[in-house]
Amino acid sequence: MPAIVIVGAQWGDEGKGKIVDIFTEHADMVVRFGGGPNAGHTLVVGDDKLIVRLIPSGVLRPMTTCVLAQGMVIDPKSLVTELDELEHRGLRTAGRLVVSDRAHSILPYHVLVDGLREQGKGAIGTTKRGVGPCYEDKVARRGISLGALRDRTRLDALVGRALESWAPTIRELGGSVPTVSEILDAIEPARARIVGMLVNSQALIERAVRDNKCVVFEGAQGTLLDVDHGTYPFVTSSSPTAGGACVGSGVGPTRINEVVGLVKAYTTRVGGGPFPTELLDETGERIRKVGDEFGSVTGRPRRTGWIDLPGLRYAASVNGLDALAITKVDVLTGLSEIKACVAYDTPRGRTTDLPIDELDRAVPVYKTFRGWKKELGSARTMDDLPIEAREYLQFIQSEVGCPAVLVSVGSRREETIILRDPFSKRA
Ligand code: IMP
């Protein structure tokens, strides 16, 4: 039974909620390995829409163990709110949701600093959930792991030390510095519940993999938001790429059997940063409306644009993609023509690579495809799709050099063309 990593191949929001839910139908375990409440994965259950931020999308499958691994940054209050929302909808998580005691805590001063910075000149359009400042603390070796929540006296000292180091920044940004007891009181109701869920997740995951269980590693965000490989500095503060699954969960790279890249049939981006294929016209507006392209965490309208094939080839290379899952093809229905960026003109000439450090100066070179009018929601095989949609999807696969494992034609579970059992490759 394989271990599969699923990652976003663009700037996030590729439709991970639905796809991870499908992949986890036969999974024993699903692991989130990075990021935090900045992610927002939308799940559609019947007529109901549910958004998970910290909890893996595999939570819909009652037999699947959900793991929040140590590469994550976790806001105790948000986690408890999310758990309550799930319970309220009848989704029980007790006993099957565990959290690494080495994951780092997002505390109110992280959220405060993130918000204050976003009001200033250095704003990059973060989700203001405290993710960046929390990872800063982790790398500066003054972070507070969730394990520290077990001991209130020790926590008191750690928060005091952290506040001392953040105080000058908070003041400089015009904020007022909270006290240690304000911080501790704010998280106290969540503390006891979280402490009961803490485990050594690395050992748990290792055992599952060794016992030949099906394990899905659920990426958040996307390749181009990776702190090392993305469009720096307009990136998140973690590693949403396939290598990040190993670093963030402690699973060894040789244990991974397959890496699947999620690709939306067009491109979106939330927040600032270069986006050469962006559509600032009515086609972009139409894609935003039909695709419901509004941030699931912040509600911000997402920027929309044509698919970027040099960008996808780059994602295939950085992640070592074995397969693609192509989503939201139905959103393009009704457009008279569809464009795909195949190369870039840059000050140094034309290139079919992604000129990642010159994206603000790169001019996309497009190939134009005929659009289609037929609704796609009922398609269950590639032959059910109009020839124009097939041509477009075929072109994406051959240009990226990766076959598709599935094509999603609507938000419901059943609105999916399954091309291969995702667990079949090297099972
Ligand atoms: P942060 O992760 O909140 O620090 O935000 C940094 C950048 O990553 C901003 O441009 C965000 O809009 C973007 N970002 C973070 N999480 C997501 C996500 O789940 N989907 C899409 N963009 C995201």
XYZ file of C-alpha atoms and ligand atoms in Angstrom:
450
model
C 0.000 0.000 0.000
C 1.505 3.306 -0.962
C 2.263 6.618 0.662
C 1.025 9.387 -1.608
C 1.897 13.064 -1.438
C -0.627 15.524 -2.887
C 0.625 19.041 -3.521
C -0.659 22.191 -5.175
C 1.216 22.893 -8.428
C 0.254 26.587 -8.693
C -0.332 29.352 -6.106
C -2.691 27.275 -3.963
C -6.476 26.913 -4.125
C -6.259 24.186 -6.760
C -9.192 22.312 -5.220
C -7.381 20.169 -2.651
C -10.388 19.644 -0.387
C -12.356 17.606 -2.913
C -9.379 15.726 -4.344
C -7.904 14.737 -0.985
C -11.372 13.592 0.059
C -11.509 11.315 -3.005
C -7.978 10.016 -2.448
C -8.692 9.252 1.196
C -11.654 6.983 0.437
C -9.321 4.028 0.931
C -6.721 5.738 3.115
C -5.928 4.698 6.656
C -4.239 7.967 7.516
C -4.099 11.513 6.195
C -1.337 13.853 7.274
C -1.105 17.667 7.059
C 2.586 18.489 7.100
C 2.926 22.264 6.797
C 1.225 25.626 6.987
C -1.585 26.376 9.388
C -4.883 28.228 9.459
C -3.847 30.148 6.322
C -5.072 27.130 4.306
C -8.732 26.752 3.535
C -9.882 23.513 1.938
C -13.477 23.425 0.798
C -15.378 20.166 1.173
C -18.792 19.593 -0.351
C -20.934 17.101 1.527
C -24.259 16.635 -0.245
C -25.650 20.161 -0.503
C -23.531 21.355 2.383
C -20.230 23.228 2.045
C -17.627 22.874 4.750
C -14.261 24.628 5.007
C -11.379 23.087 6.944
C -8.290 25.157 7.715
C -6.088 23.134 10.033
C -7.801 19.773 9.968
C -6.990 17.510 6.997
C -9.623 17.131 4.291
C -9.623 13.376 4.983
C -11.731 14.123 8.065
C -14.873 13.273 6.097
C -13.874 9.602 6.015
C -14.799 8.130 9.405
C -12.191 5.338 9.307
C -9.254 7.632 8.507
C -6.839 8.816 11.186
C -6.099 12.534 10.760
C -2.651 13.749 11.763
C -1.447 17.328 12.169
C 2.307 16.862 11.954
C 5.165 18.898 13.406
C 5.796 21.025 10.315
C 2.510 22.783 10.977
C 1.857 25.943 12.928
C -1.335 25.649 14.927
C -3.481 28.276 16.581
C -5.006 26.452 19.585
C -8.153 28.578 19.530
C -8.718 28.071 15.799
C -8.203 24.334 16.130
C -10.808 24.037 18.860
C -13.271 26.232 16.927
C -12.808 24.018 13.885
C -13.303 20.855 15.921
C -16.517 22.282 17.364
C -17.779 23.177 13.879
C -17.162 19.615 12.726
C -18.836 18.079 15.773
C -21.774 20.423 15.246
C -22.246 18.887 11.802
C -22.121 15.407 13.240
C -18.502 14.683 12.204
C -16.858 13.007 15.162
C -13.111 13.473 15.459
C -12.510 12.116 18.981
C -9.849 9.425 18.966
C -9.021 9.752 15.275
C -7.524 13.234 15.160
C -4.070 13.629 16.651
C -1.663 16.523 16.790
C 2.122 16.549 16.974
C 3.444 17.840 20.266
C 6.318 19.348 18.237
C 4.112 21.491 15.987
C 4.429 25.163 16.860
C 1.766 27.283 18.539
C 0.430 30.391 16.879
C -0.265 32.709 19.791
C -2.181 36.010 19.814
C 0.985 38.127 19.439
C 1.781 36.353 16.147
C -1.652 37.259 14.800
C -1.226 40.817 16.085
C 2.142 41.300 14.354
C 0.924 39.744 11.084
C -2.060 42.114 11.057
C -0.005 45.213 11.947
C 2.586 44.478 9.268
C -0.124 44.088 6.661
C -1.227 47.671 7.365
C 2.197 49.002 6.474
C 4.497 49.452 3.474
C 5.854 45.897 3.607
C 2.427 44.274 3.140
C 2.379 41.257 0.811
C -1.260 40.291 1.293
C -0.923 37.550 3.906
C -3.954 35.825 5.407
C -3.171 37.634 8.730
C -3.441 34.391 10.694
C -0.028 34.786 12.364
C 1.599 32.101 10.235
C 4.707 34.069 9.172
C 5.594 35.421 12.650
C 5.112 31.949 14.170
C 7.527 30.378 11.673
C 9.923 33.277 12.380
C 9.923 32.292 16.056
C 10.475 28.644 15.155
C 13.485 29.382 12.968
C 14.846 31.845 15.541
C 14.670 28.963 18.057
C 12.362 30.781 20.422
C 9.089 29.186 19.257
C 6.651 27.478 21.599
C 5.700 23.927 20.644
C 2.249 22.573 21.424
C 3.958 20.180 23.855
C 4.756 23.215 26.015
C 1.024 23.664 26.607
C 1.195 20.668 28.957
C 2.971 22.682 31.647
C 1.440 26.047 32.509
C 4.396 27.267 34.558
C 6.849 26.565 31.786
C 4.450 28.084 29.271
C 4.298 31.231 31.378
C 8.085 31.613 31.162
C 8.226 30.877 27.433
C 5.477 33.368 26.602
C 7.228 35.983 28.743
C 10.462 35.487 26.809
C 8.674 35.598 23.454
C 6.830 38.785 24.374
C 10.089 40.446 25.342
C 11.495 39.766 21.908
C 8.351 40.857 20.052
C 7.649 43.982 22.168
C 9.910 46.402 20.213
C 8.406 45.265 16.896
C 4.832 45.574 18.168
C 5.522 49.077 19.496
C 7.293 50.131 16.311
C 4.264 48.978 14.311
C 1.983 51.083 16.537
C 0.448 48.228 18.515
C 0.184 47.667 22.234
C 2.038 44.757 23.785
C -0.219 42.168 25.452
C 0.647 40.797 28.880
C 1.614 37.200 29.605
C -1.612 36.593 31.489
C -3.702 37.995 28.632
C -2.073 35.471 26.300
C -2.444 32.569 28.708
C -6.067 33.422 29.512
C -6.883 33.631 25.807
C -5.702 30.103 25.128
C -6.674 28.485 28.433
C -10.047 27.065 27.275
C -8.352 25.414 24.263
C -5.298 24.212 26.165
C -6.754 21.210 27.977
C -8.507 19.873 24.882
C -5.403 20.144 22.754
C -3.134 18.552 25.322
C -5.371 15.468 25.153
C -4.699 15.120 21.424
C -0.911 15.465 21.480
C 1.231 12.594 20.220
C 4.619 11.812 18.732
C 3.273 12.006 15.175
C 6.556 11.049 13.490
C 6.525 7.639 15.189
C 2.833 7.159 14.395
C 3.296 7.935 10.701
C 6.421 5.787 10.451
C 4.567 2.831 11.960
C 1.646 3.266 9.546
C 3.968 3.368 6.548
C 5.974 0.372 7.802
C 2.740 -1.575 8.334
C 1.804 -0.961 4.684
C -1.115 1.301 5.479
C -2.388 3.785 2.877
C -1.110 7.176 3.945
C -1.979 10.414 2.162
C 0.179 13.493 2.809
C -2.052 16.477 2.187
C -0.239 19.593 1.015
C -1.546 23.081 1.682
C -0.927 26.239 -0.398
C 1.022 25.577 -3.618
C 4.463 25.195 -5.154
C 4.805 28.850 -6.178
C 4.147 29.916 -2.568
C 7.025 27.773 -1.251
C 9.500 29.820 0.802
C 12.449 28.296 -1.104
C 10.993 27.589 -4.525
C 8.173 30.113 -4.894
C 7.909 33.711 -6.080
C 9.871 35.069 -3.100
C 9.167 37.311 -1.202
C 5.508 36.896 -2.180
C 5.322 33.447 -0.613
C 4.159 31.754 2.547
C 6.662 30.840 5.267
C 6.662 27.061 4.866
C 7.443 24.373 2.264
C 4.262 23.266 0.519
C 6.279 21.201 -1.995
C 6.696 17.409 -1.927
C 10.004 17.613 -0.052
C 8.109 19.520 2.640
C 6.033 16.387 3.284
C 9.195 14.613 4.428
C 10.584 17.538 6.403
C 7.269 18.442 8.011
C 6.155 14.943 8.974
C 9.439 13.103 9.500
C 8.723 10.425 6.885
C 11.831 9.453 4.916
C 11.855 10.316 1.170
C 12.333 6.670 0.155
C 8.990 5.819 1.782
C 6.993 7.993 -0.638
C 5.531 6.006 -3.528
C 3.824 8.669 -5.552
C 3.552 12.449 -5.839
C 0.419 13.946 -7.375
C 0.248 17.607 -8.410
C -3.067 19.414 -8.289
C -3.563 21.708 -11.259
C -6.502 23.996 -11.777
C -7.530 24.309 -15.470
C -6.688 28.020 -15.168
C -4.589 29.931 -12.604
C -5.486 31.935 -9.509
C -3.502 33.805 -6.924
C -4.480 35.539 -3.665
C -2.399 38.395 -2.300
C 0.410 40.333 -3.944
C 3.190 39.242 -6.285
C 3.780 38.721 -9.996
C 1.162 36.874 -12.046
C 1.967 37.286 -15.763
C -1.048 35.371 -17.128
C -3.486 37.384 -14.989
C -6.700 38.454 -16.733
C -7.774 41.930 -15.734
C -10.758 41.905 -18.077
C -14.256 40.486 -18.195
C -12.972 36.965 -18.931
C -11.055 37.091 -15.629
C -14.172 38.388 -13.890
C -16.257 35.611 -15.410
C -13.806 32.917 -14.283
C -13.835 34.410 -10.754
C -17.636 34.359 -10.660
C -18.230 30.930 -12.216
C -15.322 29.350 -10.310
C -16.365 31.022 -7.036
C -12.819 32.278 -6.740
C -12.966 34.020 -3.376
C -10.521 33.178 -0.579
C -11.985 30.546 1.743
C -10.019 31.958 4.715
C -10.243 35.693 4.059
C -13.072 36.019 1.512
C -10.744 38.091 -0.705
C -11.456 37.924 -4.469
C -8.775 35.732 -6.036
C -6.861 37.061 -9.022
C -7.577 34.896 -12.081
C -5.676 34.117 -15.276
C -4.810 31.563 -17.948
C -2.937 28.363 -17.204
C 0.848 28.706 -17.071
C 2.583 25.668 -18.593
C 6.192 26.783 -17.911
C 5.031 27.226 -14.290
C 3.572 23.724 -14.257
C 6.720 22.204 -15.763
C 8.638 23.925 -12.972
C 6.220 22.470 -10.390
C 6.628 19.014 -11.966
C 10.376 19.355 -11.588
C 10.467 20.759 -8.032
C 8.009 18.145 -6.751
C 9.060 15.223 -8.954
C 5.426 14.849 -9.989
C 4.265 11.403 -11.095
C 0.745 12.469 -12.020
C -1.631 15.406 -12.251
C -5.129 15.857 -10.900
C -6.740 18.527 -13.095
C -9.564 20.445 -11.440
C -12.320 22.925 -12.263
C -12.341 22.254 -16.015
C -16.107 22.904 -15.945
C -15.454 26.560 -15.026
C -14.093 27.185 -18.552
C -17.335 26.014 -20.218
C -18.920 28.746 -22.325
C -15.717 30.651 -23.151
C -15.312 31.044 -26.920
C -11.567 30.536 -26.653
C -9.122 29.423 -23.980
C -5.447 30.331 -23.819
C -2.497 28.486 -22.366
C 0.855 30.184 -21.733
C 3.489 28.010 -23.437
C 6.579 30.235 -23.137
C 7.778 33.635 -21.940
C 9.458 36.546 -23.694
C 11.979 38.042 -21.293
C 14.641 40.771 -21.605
C 17.048 37.866 -22.317
C 14.915 36.305 -25.067
C 12.210 33.638 -25.323
C 12.167 30.743 -22.887
C 9.932 27.756 -22.242
C 11.180 27.685 -18.634
C 9.552 29.703 -15.863
C 11.658 32.880 -15.467
C 10.858 32.922 -11.772
C 13.024 35.914 -10.857
C 11.864 37.995 -13.812
C 8.156 37.269 -13.756
C 7.278 40.943 -13.380
C 8.990 41.618 -16.722
C 8.064 38.397 -18.543
C 5.466 38.504 -21.316
C 3.480 35.294 -21.828
C 3.374 33.615 -25.235
C -0.002 31.934 -25.689
C -1.451 29.048 -27.660
C -5.182 29.490 -28.236
C -7.708 26.654 -27.960
C -11.316 26.471 -29.089
C -13.788 26.644 -26.208
C -16.854 24.420 -25.675
C -20.454 25.001 -24.657
C -21.532 21.616 -23.284
C -21.858 21.381 -19.488
C -19.283 18.901 -18.157
C -20.750 17.906 -14.758
C -22.164 14.582 -15.974
C -18.936 13.405 -17.694
C -17.482 10.250 -16.111
C -15.014 9.294 -18.859
C -12.796 11.370 -21.137
C -15.027 10.312 -24.059
C -17.951 12.099 -22.396
C -16.084 15.401 -22.757
C -16.378 17.622 -25.844
C -13.434 17.197 -28.222
C -12.259 20.767 -27.475
C -11.966 20.016 -23.735
C -10.137 16.768 -24.481
C -7.672 18.583 -26.737
C -6.996 21.181 -24.061
C -6.486 18.565 -21.316
C -4.305 16.421 -23.582
C -2.112 19.420 -24.358
C -1.616 20.200 -20.655
C -0.538 16.629 -19.906
C 1.872 16.386 -22.818
C 3.414 19.829 -22.175
C 3.913 19.119 -18.471
C 5.089 15.584 -19.219
C 2.771 14.006 -16.664
C -0.392 11.934 -17.134
C -3.583 12.875 -15.300
C -4.858 10.511 -12.633
C -8.191 12.291 -12.493
C -10.101 15.230 -13.944
C -12.609 17.104 -11.821
C -15.684 18.526 -13.586
C -17.673 19.895 -10.632
C -17.506 20.397 -6.895
C -19.336 17.187 -5.915
C -17.523 13.923 -5.260
C -19.253 12.180 -8.158
C -18.421 14.952 -10.651
C -15.063 13.365 -11.347
C -13.430 11.423 -14.162
C -11.208 8.828 -12.517
C -8.497 7.739 -14.934
C -6.555 5.513 -12.580
C -6.918 4.251 -9.042
C -4.579 6.660 -7.240
C -3.291 3.844 -5.035
C -2.534 1.500 -7.927
C 0.819 2.785 -9.176
C 3.319 0.924 -7.068
C 1.016 -0.758 -4.591
P 0.574 33.755 4.833
O 0.769 32.301 4.535
O -0.720 34.060 5.547
O 1.781 34.351 5.499
O 0.462 34.523 3.413
C 1.543 34.607 2.500
C 1.038 34.494 1.058
O 0.553 33.177 0.823
C -0.132 35.433 0.706
O -0.010 35.829 -0.649
C -1.345 34.546 0.887
O -2.460 34.996 0.139
C -0.800 33.222 0.370
N -1.487 32.049 0.916
C -1.316 31.503 2.140
N -2.089 30.421 2.281
C -2.743 30.271 1.116
C -3.677 29.284 0.643
O -4.052 28.323 1.317
N -4.113 29.475 -0.642
C -3.692 30.487 -1.423
N -2.833 31.419 -1.022
C -2.362 31.304 0.244
